[in-house]
Amino acid sequence: MRTFTKSYDHPLLQQRSLAHQRWLTGVNPDVRTPRVVEQRLGEIVYEHLDGRHAGPADLVVLADLLGHQHTTAYFRELADARLDASFTSGGTTTIDGFVAGRRERLRHLLTSGAVPEPALTLEAVEGWLQKATDMPAAFYKDANPRNFLITDATVAVIDFDSLTLAPFGYDLAKLVVSATMTNGPVVLETVQQALDTYNDHPRTRGLPGCTRRAFAAWCEFHHALTAPYLGTNGYRFGWHTARPGWTTDILRHPDEELAP
């Protein structure tokens, strides 16, 4: 059997990754993830999955998967979760909240000048963090294209190191920002179709999904959080130079839901 070994510098990080994968496969057993073959000190050995990393042409397919994952997780586990607090599942797996850690990190990045051409002020960021406390809880798993494998039969989800609670649409925004920073501007209609496809899942079950304005705000969160990595990890394009123009327009007009 072909395998892939991932190394960890600290036992706690290894344990968290394993706990995250168990939780994700528990709430979404129909979504493929690599099977754990062996655990060793500082290492997790996974089965090797043949496939390619996702690209811009896969955004709508991945949006459909994310919408399914988030909606299913909400109804199976997260209906009572709050985004300003951590969530413990079954007394064993703790998922960090959305607000606290991001508040401090975003404040530091925005005040240090590390974010080129931010479309949100510190006050606007705080406003969105406050709005999030009343939003239904989904999760964030760092949905960048490298964390999906497109196989012959399905899409596999890989890498379980980063898992927190998040509003609906936040992980989709990470996917769009990461794809843009990796490959350049994404076709406008593709972004719109991805968001609509994602929203089909929560909205058919009575949840509000993610508005275009919230999606634009979450993209700006990811712009700030990912800007320090520009030039590394395959990120070749700045979001500030490649973002769709409608995302900044809709943030400037808070009383309107402008269509892309």
PDB file of C-alpha atoms in Angstrom:
ATOM      1  CA  MET A   1       0.000   0.000   0.000  1.00  0.00           C
ATOM      2  CA  ARG A   2       1.265   3.465  -0.889  1.00  0.00           C
ATOM      3  CA  THR A   3       1.219   5.867   2.037  1.00  0.00           C
ATOM      4  CA  PHE A   4       1.856   9.508   2.882  1.00  0.00           C
ATOM      5  CA  THR A   5       3.471  10.553   6.161  1.00  0.00           C
ATOM      6  CA  LYS A   6       2.838  13.922   7.791  1.00  0.00           C
ATOM      7  CA  SER A   7       5.134  15.109  10.565  1.00  0.00           C
ATOM      8  CA  TYR A   8       4.305  17.215  13.624  1.00  0.00           C
ATOM      9  CA  ASP A   9       6.605  19.215  15.888  1.00  0.00           C
ATOM     10  CA  HIS A  10       4.390  18.847  18.953  1.00  0.00           C
ATOM     11  CA  PRO A  11       2.198  15.954  20.183  1.00  0.00           C
ATOM     12  CA  LEU A  12      -0.702  18.340  20.834  1.00  0.00           C
ATOM     13  CA  LEU A  13      -0.786  19.416  17.188  1.00  0.00           C
ATOM     14  CA  GLN A  14      -0.807  15.785  16.103  1.00  0.00           C
ATOM     15  CA  GLN A  15      -3.630  14.933  18.506  1.00  0.00           C
ATOM     16  CA  ARG A  16      -5.682  17.916  17.364  1.00  0.00           C
ATOM     17  CA  SER A  17      -5.311  16.956  13.714  1.00  0.00           C
ATOM     18  CA  LEU A  18      -6.492  13.418  14.420  1.00  0.00           C
ATOM     19  CA  ALA A  19      -9.416  14.698  16.498  1.00  0.00           C
ATOM     20  CA  HIS A  20     -10.399  17.111  13.730  1.00  0.00           C
ATOM     21  CA  GLN A  21     -10.405  14.344  11.131  1.00  0.00           C
ATOM     22  CA  ARG A  22     -12.501  12.071  13.350  1.00  0.00           C
ATOM     23  CA  TRP A  23     -15.018  14.845  13.910  1.00  0.00           C
ATOM     24  CA  LEU A  24     -15.236  15.768  10.248  1.00  0.00           C
ATOM     25  CA  THR A  25     -15.681  12.195   9.105  1.00  0.00           C
ATOM     26  CA  GLY A  26     -18.273  11.695  11.831  1.00  0.00           C
ATOM     27  CA  VAL A  27     -20.464  14.585  10.709  1.00  0.00           C
ATOM     28  CA  ASN A  28     -19.797  13.962   6.994  1.00  0.00           C
ATOM     29  CA  PRO A  29     -19.242  10.213   6.570  1.00  0.00           C
ATOM     30  CA  ASP A  30     -20.063  10.461   2.853  1.00  0.00           C
ATOM     31  CA  VAL A  31     -17.126  12.826   2.179  1.00  0.00           C
ATOM     32  CA  ARG A  32     -13.896  11.044   1.342  1.00  0.00           C
ATOM     33  CA  THR A  33     -10.824  11.595   3.503  1.00  0.00           C
ATOM     34  CA  PRO A  34      -7.569   9.604   3.555  1.00  0.00           C
ATOM     35  CA  ARG A  35      -7.609   6.678   5.966  1.00  0.00           C
ATOM     36  CA  VAL A  36      -5.154   6.767   8.863  1.00  0.00           C
ATOM     37  CA  VAL A  37      -2.853   3.759   8.490  1.00  0.00           C
ATOM     38  CA  GLU A  38      -0.585   4.278  11.481  1.00  0.00           C
ATOM     39  CA  GLN A  39       0.175   6.751  14.247  1.00  0.00           C
ATOM     40  CA  ARG A  40       3.716   7.237  15.496  1.00  0.00           C
ATOM     41  CA  LEU A  41       5.333   9.775  17.768  1.00  0.00           C
ATOM     42  CA  GLY A  42       5.346  12.978  15.754  1.00  0.00           C
ATOM     43  CA  GLU A  43       3.882  11.352  12.631  1.00  0.00           C
ATOM     44  CA  ILE A  44       0.584  10.295  11.098  1.00  0.00           C
ATOM     45  CA  VAL A  45       0.719   7.813   8.226  1.00  0.00           C
ATOM     46  CA  TYR A  46      -2.170   8.138   5.767  1.00  0.00           C
ATOM     47  CA  GLU A  47      -3.159   6.058   2.796  1.00  0.00           C
ATOM     48  CA  HIS A  48      -1.989   7.657  -0.432  1.00  0.00           C
ATOM     49  CA  LEU A  49      -4.792   8.960  -2.646  1.00  0.00           C
ATOM     50  CA  ASP A  50      -4.226   9.408  -6.341  1.00  0.00           C
ATOM     51  CA  GLY A  51      -5.499  12.691  -7.697  1.00  0.00           C
ATOM     52  CA  ARG A  52      -4.653  16.282  -8.478  1.00  0.00           C
ATOM     53  CA  HIS A  53      -5.022  19.435  -6.439  1.00  0.00           C
ATOM     54  CA  ALA A  54      -8.019  21.578  -7.249  1.00  0.00           C
ATOM     55  CA  GLY A  55      -7.860  24.518  -9.643  1.00  0.00           C
ATOM     56  CA  PRO A  56     -10.106  27.429 -10.654  1.00  0.00           C
ATOM     57  CA  ALA A  57     -12.199  25.160 -12.890  1.00  0.00           C
ATOM     58  CA  ASP A  58     -13.164  23.128  -9.816  1.00  0.00           C
ATOM     59  CA  LEU A  59     -14.510  26.012  -7.708  1.00  0.00           C
ATOM     60  CA  VAL A  60     -18.198  25.276  -8.279  1.00  0.00           C
ATOM     61  CA  VAL A  61     -17.748  21.567  -7.518  1.00  0.00           C
ATOM     62  CA  LEU A  62     -15.871  22.422  -4.331  1.00  0.00           C
ATOM     63  CA  ALA A  63     -18.488  25.033  -3.371  1.00  0.00           C
ATOM     64  CA  ASP A  64     -21.135  22.329  -3.666  1.00  0.00           C
ATOM     65  CA  LEU A  65     -19.089  20.057  -1.399  1.00  0.00           C
ATOM     66  CA  LEU A  66     -18.512  22.804   1.177  1.00  0.00           C
ATOM     67  CA  GLY A  67     -22.186  23.761   1.220  1.00  0.00           C
ATOM     68  CA  HIS A  68     -23.085  20.146   1.851  1.00  0.00           C
ATOM     69  CA  GLN A  69     -20.462  19.726   4.575  1.00  0.00           C
ATOM     70  CA  HIS A  70     -21.371  22.889   6.450  1.00  0.00           C
ATOM     71  CA  THR A  71     -25.119  22.353   6.305  1.00  0.00           C
ATOM     72  CA  THR A  72     -24.866  18.735   7.397  1.00  0.00           C
ATOM     73  CA  ALA A  73     -22.510  19.637  10.242  1.00  0.00           C
ATOM     74  CA  TYR A  74     -24.896  22.336  11.434  1.00  0.00           C
ATOM     75  CA  PHE A  75     -27.856  19.982  11.703  1.00  0.00           C
ATOM     76  CA  ARG A  76     -25.856  17.083  13.149  1.00  0.00           C
ATOM     77  CA  GLU A  77     -23.690  18.955  15.649  1.00  0.00           C
ATOM     78  CA  LEU A  78     -23.488  22.734  15.445  1.00  0.00           C
ATOM     79  CA  ALA A  79     -27.046  24.024  15.804  1.00  0.00           C
ATOM     80  CA  ASP A  80     -26.347  25.078  19.404  1.00  0.00           C
ATOM     81  CA  ALA A  81     -22.782  26.289  18.806  1.00  0.00           C
ATOM     82  CA  ARG A  82     -21.924  29.978  19.159  1.00  0.00           C
ATOM     83  CA  LEU A  83     -19.227  31.584  17.081  1.00  0.00           C
ATOM     84  CA  ASP A  84     -17.893  33.594  20.032  1.00  0.00           C
ATOM     85  CA  ALA A  85     -17.137  30.451  22.058  1.00  0.00           C
ATOM     86  CA  SER A  86     -15.451  27.103  21.570  1.00  0.00           C
ATOM     87  CA  PHE A  87     -17.559  23.997  20.959  1.00  0.00           C
ATOM     88  CA  THR A  88     -16.966  20.568  22.451  1.00  0.00           C
ATOM     89  CA  SER A  89     -18.348  17.506  20.706  1.00  0.00           C
ATOM     90  CA  GLY A  90     -18.984  14.359  22.682  1.00  0.00           C
ATOM     91  CA  GLY A  91     -16.788  15.583  25.512  1.00  0.00           C
ATOM     92  CA  THR A  92     -13.668  14.822  23.467  1.00  0.00           C
ATOM     93  CA  THR A  93     -13.174  17.131  20.490  1.00  0.00           C
ATOM     94  CA  THR A  94     -12.979  20.872  21.081  1.00  0.00           C
ATOM     95  CA  ILE A  95     -13.336  23.218  18.115  1.00  0.00           C
ATOM     96  CA  ASP A  96     -12.137  26.759  18.713  1.00  0.00           C
ATOM     97  CA  GLY A  97     -14.537  29.649  18.291  1.00  0.00           C
ATOM     98  CA  PHE A  98     -14.434  32.115  15.428  1.00  0.00           C
ATOM     99  CA  VAL A  99     -14.132  35.496  17.101  1.00  0.00           C
ATOM    100  CA  ALA A 100     -11.393  35.810  19.720  1.00  0.00           C
ATOM    101  CA  GLY A 101      -8.275  34.636  17.897  1.00  0.00           C
ATOM    102  CA  ARG A 102      -9.170  36.398  14.676  1.00  0.00           C
ATOM    103  CA  ARG A 103      -9.918  39.685  16.426  1.00  0.00           C
ATOM    104  CA  GLU A 104      -6.388  39.984  17.788  1.00  0.00           C
ATOM    105  CA  ARG A 105      -4.690  38.755  14.637  1.00  0.00           C
ATOM    106  CA  LEU A 106      -6.660  41.081  12.348  1.00  0.00           C
ATOM    107  CA  ARG A 107      -6.055  44.042  14.657  1.00  0.00           C
ATOM    108  CA  HIS A 108      -2.321  43.378  14.595  1.00  0.00           C
ATOM    109  CA  LEU A 109      -2.158  42.983  10.814  1.00  0.00           C
ATOM    110  CA  LEU A 110      -4.242  46.033  10.021  1.00  0.00           C
ATOM    111  CA  THR A 111      -2.478  48.340  12.459  1.00  0.00           C
ATOM    112  CA  SER A 112       0.996  47.173  11.390  1.00  0.00           C
ATOM    113  CA  GLY A 113       0.433  48.026   7.727  1.00  0.00           C
ATOM    114  CA  ALA A 114       0.950  44.413   6.668  1.00  0.00           C
ATOM    115  CA  VAL A 115      -2.250  44.340   4.577  1.00  0.00           C
ATOM    116  CA  PRO A 116      -2.068  46.093   1.199  1.00  0.00           C
ATOM    117  CA  GLU A 117      -5.189  48.092   0.281  1.00  0.00           C
ATOM    118  CA  PRO A 118      -7.574  46.611   2.867  1.00  0.00           C
ATOM    119  CA  ALA A 119     -11.261  47.143   2.072  1.00  0.00           C
ATOM    120  CA  LEU A 120     -12.288  46.899   5.737  1.00  0.00           C
ATOM    121  CA  THR A 121     -11.313  49.254   8.543  1.00  0.00           C
ATOM    122  CA  LEU A 122     -10.687  48.041  12.065  1.00  0.00           C
ATOM    123  CA  GLU A 123     -14.149  49.326  12.989  1.00  0.00           C
ATOM    124  CA  ALA A 124     -15.715  47.404  10.121  1.00  0.00           C
ATOM    125  CA  VAL A 125     -13.867  44.230  11.124  1.00  0.00           C
ATOM    126  CA  GLU A 126     -15.176  44.573  14.666  1.00  0.00           C
ATOM    127  CA  GLY A 127     -18.675  45.117  13.308  1.00  0.00           C
ATOM    128  CA  TRP A 128     -18.506  41.899  11.311  1.00  0.00           C
ATOM    129  CA  LEU A 129     -17.154  39.973  14.289  1.00  0.00           C
ATOM    130  CA  GLN A 130     -20.125  41.218  16.299  1.00  0.00           C
ATOM    131  CA  LYS A 131     -22.539  40.218  13.530  1.00  0.00           C
ATOM    132  CA  ALA A 132     -20.979  36.752  13.502  1.00  0.00           C
ATOM    133  CA  THR A 133     -21.995  36.107  17.111  1.00  0.00           C
ATOM    134  CA  ASP A 134     -25.615  35.888  15.948  1.00  0.00           C
ATOM    135  CA  MET A 135     -24.960  33.836  12.825  1.00  0.00           C
ATOM    136  CA  PRO A 136     -25.474  30.058  12.506  1.00  0.00           C
ATOM    137  CA  ALA A 137     -22.267  28.104  12.992  1.00  0.00           C
ATOM    138  CA  ALA A 138     -20.486  26.241  10.253  1.00  0.00           C
ATOM    139  CA  PHE A 139     -16.774  25.428  10.299  1.00  0.00           C
ATOM    140  CA  TYR A 140     -13.510  26.561   8.737  1.00  0.00           C
ATOM    141  CA  LYS A 141     -10.963  23.987   7.555  1.00  0.00           C
ATOM    142  CA  ASP A 142      -8.623  26.129   5.461  1.00  0.00           C
ATOM    143  CA  ALA A 143     -10.325  25.405   2.153  1.00  0.00           C
ATOM    144  CA  ASN A 144      -7.466  26.322  -0.129  1.00  0.00           C
ATOM    145  CA  PRO A 145      -7.133  24.381  -3.404  1.00  0.00           C
ATOM    146  CA  ARG A 146      -4.177  22.358  -2.068  1.00  0.00           C
ATOM    147  CA  ASN A 147      -6.391  20.829   0.611  1.00  0.00           C
ATOM    148  CA  PHE A 148      -8.576  19.003  -1.904  1.00  0.00           C
ATOM    149  CA  LEU A 149      -7.703  16.145  -4.225  1.00  0.00           C
ATOM    150  CA  ILE A 150      -9.731  15.647  -7.390  1.00  0.00           C
ATOM    151  CA  THR A 151      -9.805  11.918  -8.047  1.00  0.00           C
ATOM    152  CA  ASP A 152     -11.399   9.921 -10.844  1.00  0.00           C
ATOM    153  CA  ALA A 153     -14.522   9.225  -8.811  1.00  0.00           C
ATOM    154  CA  THR A 154     -14.877  11.985  -6.243  1.00  0.00           C
ATOM    155  CA  VAL A 155     -13.300  14.852  -4.330  1.00  0.00           C
ATOM    156  CA  ALA A 156     -11.173  14.000  -1.304  1.00  0.00           C
ATOM    157  CA  VAL A 157     -10.596  16.389   1.601  1.00  0.00           C
ATOM    158  CA  ILE A 158      -7.099  16.386   3.089  1.00  0.00           C
ATOM    159  CA  ASP A 159      -5.119  18.227   5.819  1.00  0.00           C
ATOM    160  CA  PHE A 160      -6.928  18.540   9.146  1.00  0.00           C
ATOM    161  CA  ASP A 161      -4.607  20.811  11.092  1.00  0.00           C
ATOM    162  CA  SER A 162      -6.821  23.904  10.967  1.00  0.00           C
ATOM    163  CA  LEU A 163     -10.391  23.589  12.207  1.00  0.00           C
ATOM    164  CA  THR A 164     -12.456  26.285  13.896  1.00  0.00           C
ATOM    165  CA  LEU A 165     -16.044  27.373  13.969  1.00  0.00           C
ATOM    166  CA  ALA A 166     -16.937  29.954  11.318  1.00  0.00           C
ATOM    167  CA  PRO A 167     -19.969  31.574   9.719  1.00  0.00           C
ATOM    168  CA  PHE A 168     -21.498  30.038   6.627  1.00  0.00           C
ATOM    169  CA  GLY A 169     -19.529  31.146   3.583  1.00  0.00           C
ATOM    170  CA  TYR A 170     -16.278  31.861   5.427  1.00  0.00           C
ATOM    171  CA  ASP A 171     -14.481  28.718   4.208  1.00  0.00           C
ATOM    172  CA  LEU A 172     -15.814  29.298   0.677  1.00  0.00           C
ATOM    173  CA  ALA A 173     -14.330  32.804   0.815  1.00  0.00           C
ATOM    174  CA  LYS A 174     -10.968  31.251   1.754  1.00  0.00           C
ATOM    175  CA  LEU A 175     -11.247  28.968  -1.267  1.00  0.00           C
ATOM    176  CA  VAL A 176     -11.907  31.876  -3.646  1.00  0.00           C
ATOM    177  CA  VAL A 177      -9.187  34.085  -2.150  1.00  0.00           C
ATOM    178  CA  SER A 178      -6.645  31.243  -2.182  1.00  0.00           C
ATOM    179  CA  ALA A 179      -7.494  30.282  -5.766  1.00  0.00           C
ATOM    180  CA  THR A 180      -7.165  33.917  -6.825  1.00  0.00           C
ATOM    181  CA  MET A 181      -3.858  34.423  -5.023  1.00  0.00           C
ATOM    182  CA  THR A 182      -2.539  31.210  -6.596  1.00  0.00           C
ATOM    183  CA  ASN A 183      -3.799  31.522 -10.171  1.00  0.00           C
ATOM    184  CA  GLY A 184      -4.879  35.114 -10.683  1.00  0.00           C
ATOM    185  CA  PRO A 185      -8.356  36.628 -11.130  1.00  0.00           C
ATOM    186  CA  VAL A 186     -11.202  34.114 -11.195  1.00  0.00           C
ATOM    187  CA  VAL A 187     -13.941  34.526 -13.811  1.00  0.00           C
ATOM    188  CA  LEU A 188     -16.693  36.660 -12.299  1.00  0.00           C
ATOM    189  CA  GLU A 189     -19.485  34.284 -13.260  1.00  0.00           C
ATOM    190  CA  THR A 190     -17.601  31.405 -11.627  1.00  0.00           C
ATOM    191  CA  VAL A 191     -17.485  33.225  -8.280  1.00  0.00           C
ATOM    192  CA  GLN A 192     -21.204  34.014  -8.503  1.00  0.00           C
ATOM    193  CA  GLN A 193     -22.064  30.435  -9.456  1.00  0.00           C
ATOM    194  CA  ALA A 194     -19.896  29.063  -6.640  1.00  0.00           C
ATOM    195  CA  LEU A 195     -21.660  31.213  -4.036  1.00  0.00           C
ATOM    196  CA  ASP A 196     -25.116  30.367  -5.402  1.00  0.00           C
ATOM    197  CA  THR A 197     -24.281  26.661  -5.492  1.00  0.00           C
ATOM    198  CA  TYR A 198     -22.957  26.798  -1.936  1.00  0.00           C
ATOM    199  CA  ASN A 199     -26.080  28.598  -0.709  1.00  0.00           C
ATOM    200  CA  ASP A 200     -28.408  26.026  -2.248  1.00  0.00           C
ATOM    201  CA  HIS A 201     -27.560  23.668   0.623  1.00  0.00           C
ATOM    202  CA  PRO A 202     -28.332  25.806   3.690  1.00  0.00           C
ATOM    203  CA  ARG A 203     -31.215  27.679   2.073  1.00  0.00           C
ATOM    204  CA  THR A 204     -33.108  24.561   1.037  1.00  0.00           C
ATOM    205  CA  ARG A 205     -33.065  23.600   4.730  1.00  0.00           C
ATOM    206  CA  GLY A 206     -34.235  26.930   6.085  1.00  0.00           C
ATOM    207  CA  LEU A 207     -30.889  28.538   6.910  1.00  0.00           C
ATOM    208  CA  PRO A 208     -29.906  31.976   5.597  1.00  0.00           C
ATOM    209  CA  GLY A 209     -26.667  30.897   3.952  1.00  0.00           C
ATOM    210  CA  CYS A 210     -24.163  33.617   3.113  1.00  0.00           C
ATOM    211  CA  THR A 211     -25.149  36.944   1.571  1.00  0.00           C
ATOM    212  CA  ARG A 212     -22.957  38.537  -1.065  1.00  0.00           C
ATOM    213  CA  ARG A 213     -22.005  41.307   1.343  1.00  0.00           C
ATOM    214  CA  ALA A 214     -20.997  38.842   4.069  1.00  0.00           C
ATOM    215  CA  PHE A 215     -19.052  36.842   1.484  1.00  0.00           C
ATOM    216  CA  ALA A 216     -17.199  40.005   0.431  1.00  0.00           C
ATOM    217  CA  ALA A 217     -16.379  40.757   4.076  1.00  0.00           C
ATOM    218  CA  TRP A 218     -15.081  37.231   4.686  1.00  0.00           C
ATOM    219  CA  CYS A 219     -12.910  37.571   1.563  1.00  0.00           C
ATOM    220  CA  GLU A 220     -11.388  40.690   3.103  1.00  0.00           C
ATOM    221  CA  PHE A 221     -10.757  38.826   6.356  1.00  0.00           C
ATOM    222  CA  HIS A 222      -8.826  36.238   4.360  1.00  0.00           C
ATOM    223  CA  HIS A 223      -7.004  38.942   2.403  1.00  0.00           C
ATOM    224  CA  ALA A 224      -5.685  40.349   5.673  1.00  0.00           C
ATOM    225  CA  LEU A 225      -4.855  36.963   7.173  1.00  0.00           C
ATOM    226  CA  THR A 226      -3.178  35.588   4.033  1.00  0.00           C
ATOM    227  CA  ALA A 227      -1.358  38.723   2.820  1.00  0.00           C
ATOM    228  CA  PRO A 228       1.763  37.918   4.929  1.00  0.00           C
ATOM    229  CA  TYR A 229       2.173  34.699   2.907  1.00  0.00           C
ATOM    230  CA  LEU A 230       2.181  36.392  -0.506  1.00  0.00           C
ATOM    231  CA  GLY A 231       5.206  35.091  -2.388  1.00  0.00           C
ATOM    232  CA  THR A 232       5.200  31.789  -0.496  1.00  0.00           C
ATOM    233  CA  ASN A 233       3.066  28.636  -0.561  1.00  0.00           C
ATOM    234  CA  GLY A 234       2.252  29.213  -4.226  1.00  0.00           C
ATOM    235  CA  TYR A 235       0.591  32.595  -3.592  1.00  0.00           C
ATOM    236  CA  ARG A 236       1.722  34.717  -6.554  1.00  0.00           C
ATOM    237  CA  PHE A 237      -1.066  37.300  -6.836  1.00  0.00           C
ATOM    238  CA  GLY A 238      -2.229  39.794  -4.250  1.00  0.00           C
ATOM    239  CA  TRP A 239      -5.963  39.779  -3.528  1.00  0.00           C
ATOM    240  CA  HIS A 240      -5.847  43.572  -3.587  1.00  0.00           C
ATOM    241  CA  THR A 241      -4.797  43.495  -7.267  1.00  0.00           C
ATOM    242  CA  ALA A 242      -7.030  40.607  -8.388  1.00  0.00           C
ATOM    243  CA  ARG A 243     -10.217  40.818  -6.265  1.00  0.00           C
ATOM    244  CA  PRO A 244     -13.529  41.173  -8.159  1.00  0.00           C
ATOM    245  CA  GLY A 245     -14.581  44.819  -8.154  1.00  0.00           C
ATOM    246  CA  TRP A 246     -18.068  44.038  -6.888  1.00  0.00           C
ATOM    247  CA  THR A 247     -16.709  42.853  -3.550  1.00  0.00           C
ATOM    248  CA  THR A 248     -15.386  46.287  -2.625  1.00  0.00           C
ATOM    249  CA  ASP A 249     -18.443  48.012  -4.140  1.00  0.00           C
ATOM    250  CA  ILE A 250     -20.838  46.034  -1.993  1.00  0.00           C
ATOM    251  CA  LEU A 251     -18.856  46.809   1.153  1.00  0.00           C
ATOM    252  CA  ARG A 252     -19.031  50.517   0.345  1.00  0.00           C
ATOM    253  CA  HIS A 253     -22.829  50.329  -0.044  1.00  0.00           C
ATOM    254  CA  PRO A 254     -23.987  48.522   3.119  1.00  0.00           C
ATOM    255  CA  ASP A 255     -27.692  49.047   2.412  1.00  0.00           C
ATOM    256  CA  GLU A 256     -27.582  47.264  -0.932  1.00  0.00           C
ATOM    257  CA  GLU A 257     -27.087  43.663  -1.994  1.00  0.00           C
ATOM    258  CA  LEU A 258     -25.350  44.392  -5.285  1.00  0.00           C
ATOM    259  CA  ALA A 259     -25.254  41.514  -7.724  1.00  0.00           C
ATOM    260  CA  PRO A 260     -21.831  40.564  -9.093  1.00  0.00           C
TER     261      PRO A 260
END
